[in-house]
Amino acid sequence: MNAKASSEGEEEASGMRSKSLGESSRSGEVKRGKVIFVAYVIATLELTFLFMHLGVMPYLAKSLGLDSVGFGYLQTTFGVLQLVGGPIFGRFADQFGTRAALILSCASGSAFFLLMSISASIPFLFLSRLPAVFMHGLPGAQKVITDLTTPSQRADALGKLGLCFGIGIIIGSALGGVLSTRFG
């Protein structure tokens, strides 16, 4: 009798454990889904603001008295900083984690756009480019997605990130055009 009660108790306990593990895995799935969604939102917003800035920048540079060659140097500065910052950002993400890397990217993007918006001189406009060194929201979002998805889910999740890229280009370019024509 005790052996039967003991085995029934063990079966019930193992059933409770598997039920608990099933609930835990579903909870983990929901949490991962939310984190991936936030990565999509971050990437979309960063790309929207980036392409909006590309529409506004020529007018801002011209209003500050920058000629076309100077504007070329300004754009080149941004590209070089992004190129140099990519490996540094990747190493930072590996050392301190994806969350810290995305926070750094968002903070850098915020500083970049804030400094650009208050630029009142050409040297300050060039200095406003410095935070771009860590402005890597899209690679950060890719890292989140590859870390949190299984290989079978990864292509779909990265495809959705590509959709976020397209949405950012369309909305950002449209907003940049509207801002530059309506408000000079």
PDB file of C-alpha atoms in Angstrom, residues 11 29 39 47 49 61 64 66 69 72 83 87 98 109 113 119 129 137 142 147 149 152 155 158 166 172:
ATOM      1  CA  GLU A  11       3.759  10.618 -10.444  1.00  0.00           C
ATOM      2  CA  GLU A  29       8.178  32.576 -24.770  1.00  0.00           C
ATOM      3  CA  ALA A  39      13.929  45.564 -30.429  1.00  0.00           C
ATOM      4  CA  LEU A  47      15.897  54.389 -38.588  1.00  0.00           C
ATOM      5  CA  PHE A  49      14.940  59.494 -37.034  1.00  0.00           C
ATOM      6  CA  ALA A  61      23.980  72.877 -43.169  1.00  0.00           C
ATOM      7  CA  LEU A  64      24.627  77.681 -41.192  1.00  0.00           C
ATOM      8  CA  LEU A  66      28.234  75.306 -45.107  1.00  0.00           C
ATOM      9  CA  VAL A  69      32.227  70.470 -50.106  1.00  0.00           C
ATOM     10  CA  GLY A  72      30.394  66.289 -48.079  1.00  0.00           C
ATOM     11  CA  LEU A  83      32.620  52.571 -39.515  1.00  0.00           C
ATOM     12  CA  PRO A  87      33.586  46.932 -34.065  1.00  0.00           C
ATOM     13  CA  THR A  98      22.838  43.180 -25.481  1.00  0.00           C
ATOM     14  CA  GLY A 109      21.179  58.396 -30.892  1.00  0.00           C
ATOM     15  CA  PHE A 113      19.837  64.177 -32.612  1.00  0.00           C
ATOM     16  CA  SER A 119      23.693  73.267 -33.555  1.00  0.00           C
ATOM     17  CA  ARG A 129      28.375  63.863 -35.150  1.00  0.00           C
ATOM     18  CA  GLY A 137      20.479  50.227 -33.151  1.00  0.00           C
ATOM     19  CA  GLN A 142      19.908  41.837 -34.822  1.00  0.00           C
ATOM     20  CA  ASP A 147      20.162  35.530 -29.208  1.00  0.00           C
ATOM     21  CA  THR A 149      15.258  32.921 -31.435  1.00  0.00           C
ATOM     22  CA  SER A 152      14.072  27.766 -37.262  1.00  0.00           C
ATOM     23  CA  ALA A 155      14.849  33.921 -40.652  1.00  0.00           C
ATOM     24  CA  LEU A 158      15.163  38.880 -39.103  1.00  0.00           C
ATOM     25  CA  GLY A 166      11.729  49.685 -44.715  1.00  0.00           C
ATOM     26  CA  GLY A 172      11.685  59.030 -41.868  1.00  0.00           C
TER      27      GLY A 172
END
